[in-house]
Coordinates of C-alpha atoms and ligand atoms in Angstrom, one line a residue:
M177 CA -30.4 -8.3 18.9
Q178 CA -29.5 -6.9 21.9
P179 CA -26.0 -6.3 23.1
D180 CA -24.7 -9.3 24.7
A181 CA -21.9 -8.9 27.3
G182 CA -21.4 -11.5 28.8
I183 CA -21.1 -15.2 27.0
P184 CA -17.8 -14.8 25.5
L185 CA -17.4 -15.9 22.4
P186 CA -15.5 -18.2 20.4
Q187 CA -11.4 -17.9 20.4
P188 CA -10.1 -16.5 16.8
D189 CA -9.1 -19.4 14.7
P190 CA -4.7 -18.8 14.6
N191 CA -5.5 -21.1 11.6
A192 CA -8.0 -19.3 9.7
P193 CA -7.4 -18.0 6.3
Q194 CA -6.5 -14.3 5.9
R195 CA -8.8 -11.9 8.3
L196 CA -9.1 -8.0 7.4
H197 CA -7.4 -6.0 9.4
L198 CA -10.3 -3.4 10.5
L199 CA -7.1 -0.5 11.8
G200 CA -7.1 -0.4 7.7
L201 CA -10.5 0.5 6.7
Q202 CA -11.9 3.3 5.7
P203 CA -15.7 4.4 6.7
D204 CA -17.1 3.6 3.5
E205 CA -15.0 0.2 3.7
L206 CA -16.3 -0.8 6.7
Q207 CA -20.2 0.3 5.7
A208 CA -19.9 -1.5 2.4
W209 CA -18.1 -4.7 4.5
L210 CA -21.3 -4.1 7.2
A211 CA -24.3 -3.8 4.6
D212 CA -23.0 -7.1 2.6
R213 CA -24.4 -8.9 6.3
G214 CA -27.2 -7.0 6.8
Q215 CA -26.2 -4.2 9.5
P216 CA -26.9 -0.4 9.4
A217 CA -24.6 2.1 8.3
Y218 CA -23.2 3.8 12.3
R219 CA -21.9 0.1 13.5
A220 CA -19.5 1.0 11.0
R221 CA -19.5 4.5 13.3
Q222 CA -19.9 2.6 16.7
I223 CA -16.8 -0.1 15.8
L224 CA -14.7 3.2 14.3
H225 CA -14.5 4.7 18.5
W226 CA -13.6 1.2 20.1
L227 CA -10.8 1.1 17.5
Y228 CA -9.9 4.6 18.0
E229 CA -11.0 6.1 21.1
Q230 CA -11.1 3.6 23.4
R231 CA -9.1 1.2 21.9
V232 CA -10.0 -2.5 22.9
A233 CA -8.6 -6.0 22.3
R234 CA -10.7 -7.5 21.3
F235 CA -14.7 -7.2 20.1
E236 CA -16.1 -9.3 23.1
Q237 CA -15.1 -5.8 24.5
M238 CA -17.3 -4.2 22.0
T239 CA -20.8 -4.2 24.0
N240 CA -22.9 -2.0 22.0
L241 CA -22.8 -4.1 18.4
S242 CA -25.4 -7.5 18.5
R243 CA -23.3 -10.9 19.9
D244 CA -23.8 -11.7 16.3
L245 CA -21.9 -9.0 14.3
R246 CA -19.3 -9.8 17.0
A247 CA -19.3 -13.5 16.2
E248 CA -18.8 -12.6 12.8
L249 CA -15.8 -10.2 13.4
Q250 CA -14.3 -12.1 15.2
H251 CA -14.5 -15.0 12.9
T252 CA -13.2 -12.6 9.5
C253 CA -11.7 -9.6 11.0
R254 CA -8.8 -9.0 13.1
I255 CA -8.0 -5.8 15.5
A256 CA -4.4 -5.9 16.2
A257 CA -1.6 -8.0 13.8
L258 CA 1.4 -7.0 15.4
E259 CA 3.0 -8.2 18.8
I260 CA 5.9 -6.5 21.0
E261 CA 8.9 -8.6 20.6
A262 CA 10.9 -6.3 22.0
E263 CA 10.5 -2.6 23.5
R264 CA 14.3 -0.7 24.6
T265 CA 14.9 2.9 25.7
S266 CA 18.1 5.4 24.7
D267 CA 19.1 7.3 27.8
D268 CA 17.9 9.8 26.2
G269 CA 14.2 8.3 25.8
T270 CA 13.8 7.9 22.7
R271 CA 11.7 4.4 23.2
K272 CA 12.2 1.8 20.2
L273 CA 9.7 -1.5 19.5
L274 CA 10.4 -4.1 17.6
L275 CA 6.8 -5.9 16.7
R276 CA 6.3 -9.1 15.6
G277 CA 3.8 -10.0 12.5
R278 CA 1.4 -13.2 12.6
D279 CA 4.5 -14.4 9.3
R280 CA 6.9 -13.8 12.2
A281 CA 7.9 -11.0 9.9
L282 CA 10.4 -7.8 12.4
V283 CA 8.7 -4.7 12.5
E284 CA 10.8 -1.2 13.9
T285 CA 8.8 1.7 15.5
V286 CA 10.5 4.5 17.0
W287 CA 8.4 6.8 19.5
I288 CA 10.7 10.3 20.5
P289 CA 9.1 12.2 22.8
S290 CA 10.8 16.0 22.6
G291 CA 9.4 18.5 25.2
Q292 CA 5.7 18.6 24.0
R293 CA 6.2 16.6 20.8
N294 CA 5.6 13.0 21.0
T295 CA 6.8 11.6 17.4
V296 CA 6.8 8.8 15.7
C297 CA 8.6 7.3 13.4
I298 CA 6.8 4.6 11.4
S299 CA 7.7 1.7 9.6
S300 CA 6.0 1.4 5.6
Q301 CA 7.6 -2.4 4.8
V302 CA 9.7 -5.4 6.0
G303 CA 13.0 -4.7 5.1
C304 CA 13.4 -2.6 2.1
P305 CA 13.8 -2.6 -1.2
V306 CA 16.5 -0.1 -2.0
G307 CA 19.7 -1.3 -0.7
C308 CA 21.0 1.8 0.6
R309 CA 24.8 0.7 1.0
F310 CA 24.8 2.3 3.8
C311 CA 21.8 1.2 5.9
A312 CA 21.4 -1.9 8.2
S313 CA 17.6 -2.5 6.4
G314 CA 19.8 -1.7 2.7
T315 CA 21.6 -5.4 3.5
D316 CA 18.8 -7.9 4.2
G317 CA 16.3 -7.2 0.7
L318 CA 12.5 -6.4 0.5
E319 CA 10.4 -8.4 2.9
R320 CA 7.0 -7.3 2.0
N321 CA 5.0 -4.6 2.2
L322 CA 3.4 -3.5 5.3
G323 CA -0.5 -3.2 5.5
A324 CA -2.3 -0.5 5.7
G325 CA -4.1 -2.2 9.1
E326 CA -0.2 -2.8 10.4
I327 CA 1.1 1.0 9.6
V328 CA -2.1 2.5 11.5
E329 CA -1.5 0.4 14.0
Q330 CA 2.9 1.2 14.7
A331 CA 1.4 4.4 15.1
L332 CA -1.4 3.6 17.9
H333 CA 1.2 1.0 19.7
V334 CA 3.0 4.1 20.2
R335 CA 0.4 6.8 21.2
D336 CA -0.9 3.6 24.2
L337 CA 3.1 3.9 25.6
I338 CA 3.2 7.3 26.4
R339 CA -0.8 7.4 27.5
R340 CA 1.0 4.6 30.0
E341 CA 3.6 7.5 30.8
Q342 CA 2.0 10.3 30.2
G343 CA -1.1 10.0 30.9
P344 CA -4.5 9.8 29.8
D345 CA -4.7 12.2 27.9
A346 CA -1.0 13.1 26.7
R347 CA -1.2 12.8 22.5
L348 CA 1.0 11.4 19.9
T349 CA 1.9 14.7 18.4
N350 CA 4.5 13.6 14.7
V351 CA 4.3 11.1 12.6
V352 CA 7.0 10.1 10.8
M353 CA 7.0 8.3 7.1
M354 CA 11.0 7.1 8.6
G355 CA 11.7 3.8 9.7
M356 CA 12.3 0.6 7.6
G357 CA 11.3 0.6 3.8
E358 CA 10.3 2.9 0.9
P359 CA 7.3 4.1 1.5
L360 CA 6.4 5.3 -1.6
A361 CA 6.9 2.3 -3.2
N362 CA 3.8 0.8 -1.2
Y363 CA 1.8 3.8 -2.6
R364 CA -1.5 2.8 -1.7
N365 CA -1.3 1.1 1.5
L366 CA 0.6 4.3 2.8
I367 CA -1.9 6.4 1.7
A368 CA -4.6 4.5 3.7
A369 CA -3.1 4.7 6.5
L370 CA -1.9 8.2 6.3
R371 CA -5.9 8.9 5.9
I372 CA -6.6 7.1 8.8
L373 CA -3.4 9.0 10.6
N374 CA -4.9 12.3 10.0
A375 CA -8.8 11.9 10.2
E376 CA -11.1 13.0 12.9
W377 CA -12.0 9.6 13.4
G378 CA -8.8 7.6 13.7
L379 CA -5.6 9.5 15.5
H380 CA -6.4 13.2 13.9
I381 CA -2.4 14.1 13.6
G382 CA -2.7 17.7 11.5
A383 CA -0.9 16.6 7.9
R384 CA 1.4 19.4 8.2
R385 CA 2.4 17.1 10.9
I386 CA 3.1 14.1 8.9
T387 CA 6.0 13.9 7.3
V388 CA 6.7 11.4 3.9
S389 CA 10.3 10.4 3.8
T390 CA 11.5 8.7 0.2
V391 CA 14.8 8.5 -1.8
G392 CA 13.0 9.3 -4.2
L393 CA 10.1 7.6 -6.8
P394 CA 9.0 10.7 -8.9
K395 CA 5.8 9.5 -10.7
Q396 CA 4.1 8.2 -6.9
I397 CA 5.4 12.3 -5.8
R398 CA 3.5 14.0 -8.5
A399 CA 0.5 11.7 -7.5
L400 CA 0.9 12.4 -3.6
A401 CA 0.8 15.9 -4.5
G402 CA -3.4 15.1 -6.5
E403 CA -3.8 13.8 -2.9
A404 CA -5.1 17.1 -2.1
L405 CA -3.7 16.5 1.5
Q406 CA -0.8 18.5 3.4
F407 CA 1.8 16.1 4.2
N408 CA 4.5 17.5 4.5
L409 CA 7.8 16.0 1.8
A410 CA 11.8 14.5 2.7
L411 CA 13.5 14.2 -0.1
S412 CA 17.1 11.2 1.0
L413 CA 19.4 12.9 -1.4
H414 CA 22.3 11.7 0.5
A415 CA 24.6 12.6 -2.8
V416 CA 24.5 15.4 -6.0
R417 CA 25.7 13.3 -8.6
D418 CA 23.8 11.0 -10.4
D419 CA 27.3 8.9 -10.0
L420 CA 27.8 8.8 -6.0
R421 CA 24.7 8.8 -6.0
T422 CA 23.4 5.9 -8.2
E423 CA 26.5 4.3 -5.7
L424 CA 24.8 5.0 -2.6
I425 CA 21.4 4.4 -4.0
P426 CA 21.5 1.1 -6.6
W427 CA 18.2 1.2 -6.0
G428 CA 17.6 5.0 -7.9
R429 CA 19.8 4.2 -10.4
G430 CA 17.3 5.2 -13.0
V431 CA 16.2 8.1 -12.5
R432 CA 18.4 11.3 -12.4
I433 CA 18.9 13.8 -9.8
A434 CA 16.7 16.2 -12.2
E435 CA 14.0 14.5 -12.6
L436 CA 13.4 14.1 -8.9
L437 CA 13.8 17.4 -8.4
D438 CA 11.3 18.6 -11.2
A439 CA 8.3 16.5 -8.9
C440 CA 9.5 18.0 -6.1
Q441 CA 9.6 20.9 -7.6
H442 CA 5.7 19.6 -8.8
Y443 CA 5.3 19.1 -4.9
F444 CA 6.1 22.6 -3.7
R445 CA 3.8 23.9 -6.6
T446 CA 1.0 22.2 -5.6
T447 CA 1.0 22.0 -1.3
G448 CA 2.6 24.6 -1.1
R449 CA 4.6 22.4 1.5
E450 CA 8.6 23.1 1.7
I451 CA 10.7 20.2 0.9
T452 CA 13.3 19.0 3.2
L453 CA 16.3 17.6 1.8
E454 CA 18.0 14.7 4.0
Y455 CA 21.5 14.2 3.4
V456 CA 23.7 12.1 5.5
L457 CA 26.9 12.6 6.5
L458 CA 29.6 9.9 5.2
A459 CA 33.5 11.0 6.2
G460 CA 35.6 10.8 3.3
V461 CA 32.8 9.7 0.8
N462 CA 29.8 13.3 0.3
M463 CA 30.9 16.1 2.3
T464 CA 34.1 17.8 -0.3
S465 CA 33.7 22.0 -0.9
Q466 CA 32.1 21.1 -4.5
D467 CA 29.1 18.4 -3.1
A468 CA 28.2 21.9 -0.3
E469 CA 27.9 23.9 -3.2
G470 CA 25.7 21.3 -5.2
L471 CA 24.2 20.9 -2.3
A472 CA 23.7 24.9 -1.7
T473 CA 22.3 25.3 -5.6
I474 CA 19.6 22.6 -5.0
A475 CA 18.4 23.7 -2.0
R476 CA 18.1 26.7 -3.3
N477 CA 16.4 26.5 -6.1
L478 CA 13.9 23.9 -4.6
R479 CA 13.7 26.1 -0.9
A480 CA 14.3 23.8 0.6
N481 CA 15.6 22.8 4.4
V482 CA 18.3 20.2 4.7
N483 CA 18.9 17.9 7.6
L484 CA 22.0 16.9 8.5
L485 CA 22.0 13.6 9.6
R486 CA 25.5 13.0 10.5
Y487 CA 26.0 8.9 9.9
N488 CA 25.0 6.1 12.2
P489 CA 27.9 3.1 11.7
V490 CA 26.6 -0.2 11.2
S491 CA 28.9 -2.8 11.8
G492 CA 29.5 -4.7 8.7
L493 CA 28.8 -1.4 6.4
P494 CA 32.4 0.1 5.7
Y495 CA 31.1 3.9 5.6
E496 CA 31.9 5.8 9.4
R497 CA 30.2 9.1 10.9
P498 CA 32.9 12.3 10.0
G499 CA 34.1 13.8 13.2
S500 CA 30.9 16.9 14.5
N501 CA 34.2 19.6 13.6
A502 CA 34.2 18.4 9.2
S503 CA 29.7 17.9 10.0
F504 CA 29.8 22.0 11.5
A505 CA 32.7 23.3 8.3
F506 CA 29.6 21.2 6.5
Q507 CA 27.4 22.9 7.5
K508 CA 28.5 26.1 7.8
Q509 CA 29.6 26.4 4.2
L510 CA 25.8 25.9 3.1
R511 CA 24.9 28.4 5.5
A512 CA 27.1 30.5 3.8
R513 CA 25.7 29.9 0.8
G514 CA 22.4 30.9 2.2
V515 CA 20.5 27.7 2.7
N516 CA 18.6 26.7 6.7
A517 CA 21.1 23.2 7.3
H518 CA 20.2 21.8 10.7
I519 CA 22.4 18.8 11.9
R520 CA 19.9 16.7 13.5
T521 CA 21.4 14.9 16.5
S522 CA 21.4 11.3 16.0
R523 CA 18.6 9.6 18.5
G524 CA 18.4 6.7 20.8
R525 CA 21.5 5.7 19.0
D526 CA 22.2 2.3 21.8
V527 CA 19.6 0.9 21.1
A528 CA 20.6 1.1 17.6
A529 CA 17.6 4.0 16.4
A530 CA 19.0 4.1 13.0
C531 CA 16.2 1.7 10.7
G532 CA 16.8 -2.1 11.0
Q533 CA 19.2 -2.5 13.3
L534 CA 17.4 -3.4 16.6
R535 CA 15.4 -5.7 13.9
R536 CA 18.4 -6.5 12.0
A537 CA 20.4 -7.6 15.4
T538 CA 17.3 -8.9 16.4
R539 CA 17.9 -11.9 13.2
Q540 CA 21.4 -12.1 13.7
A541 CA 21.0 -13.5 17.3
G542 CA 18.7 -15.9 15.7
A543 CA 14.9 -15.1 17.9
Ligands
SF4_23 S1 18.0 4.3 4.7 FE1 16.3 4.2 4.8 S2 15.7 3.5 2.9 FE2 17.7 3.2 1.8 S3 17.3 1.3 2.7 FE3 17.4 2.0 4.7 S4 15.7 2.5 5.1 FE4 16.0 1.7 2.7

């Protein structure tokens, strides 16, 4: 049947049952869906081209598909599930998007431009189950997992922004799974999304430019090592003693630090990718000389780099940001023990870029 671009298709029914989000599908899954409808396999390639290269917003724009197929797609599938609800720009250029799902769930995504590099910080869940005591997202608990399509869509929203501001050839170069949620607790959707972000037919971002940040699920870290993709792994350690870590990250109660480090060793040995240890500096909580010594020992054993993050205070939470002298002194102790430790600047502080803060402020305002 010939494509029929000029005639408008019926509008989607907002009350229709759950639609298939095409941005979450691998080519073979799309081919299987098409085959069930008597369509040839090459249609999958055409559709993926419209989705990722042309970035069309409506099925009727897929002009090399038949009118019947476009109508079927419109009836049962979706291209977008997240709308931009708010957009804030920080003085340092960091851009934060607040996205709203069909169920009104709020999701945060951040674009961090830096020289030639354009990084997107993506959320993996709505809210977060982990409940870190110092985090805005942690205080409200988990609402739901994000689907693979919703994870990919966040990156596409940021790529659109980049192209709008830097020109049509500008690239999204890096991905960090460090937004709201624990990525490894949404494992299946995470892996499906990462494969799409990495694929040549998708967003074509090298695996070595994709970082998965986790508070640590040993079983899933081992599974990630077996995916035969060389993603970077960042472990949010935040404490070197089990008792303090459990206090800061109650969700990690059942997992001992030694068990986590074992899984990270396995990841390093299997993939050859270095591990990064994330350590939030909390004034008067985890910054003693013993903490520095313990962190240095762990980092050296793992051959890991350490990112020190000066805490961004959250209203209503009791933790404080350490002064720069105390932060540099902690870094110096690590470096003196041969550890590659950096203090990361908190970009976008003025637009509440710490995970969950814009979402939280919006919810509190009753939006
Ligand atoms: S810091 Fe990360 S893991 Fe911890 S509660 Fe916040 S979003 Fe969840």
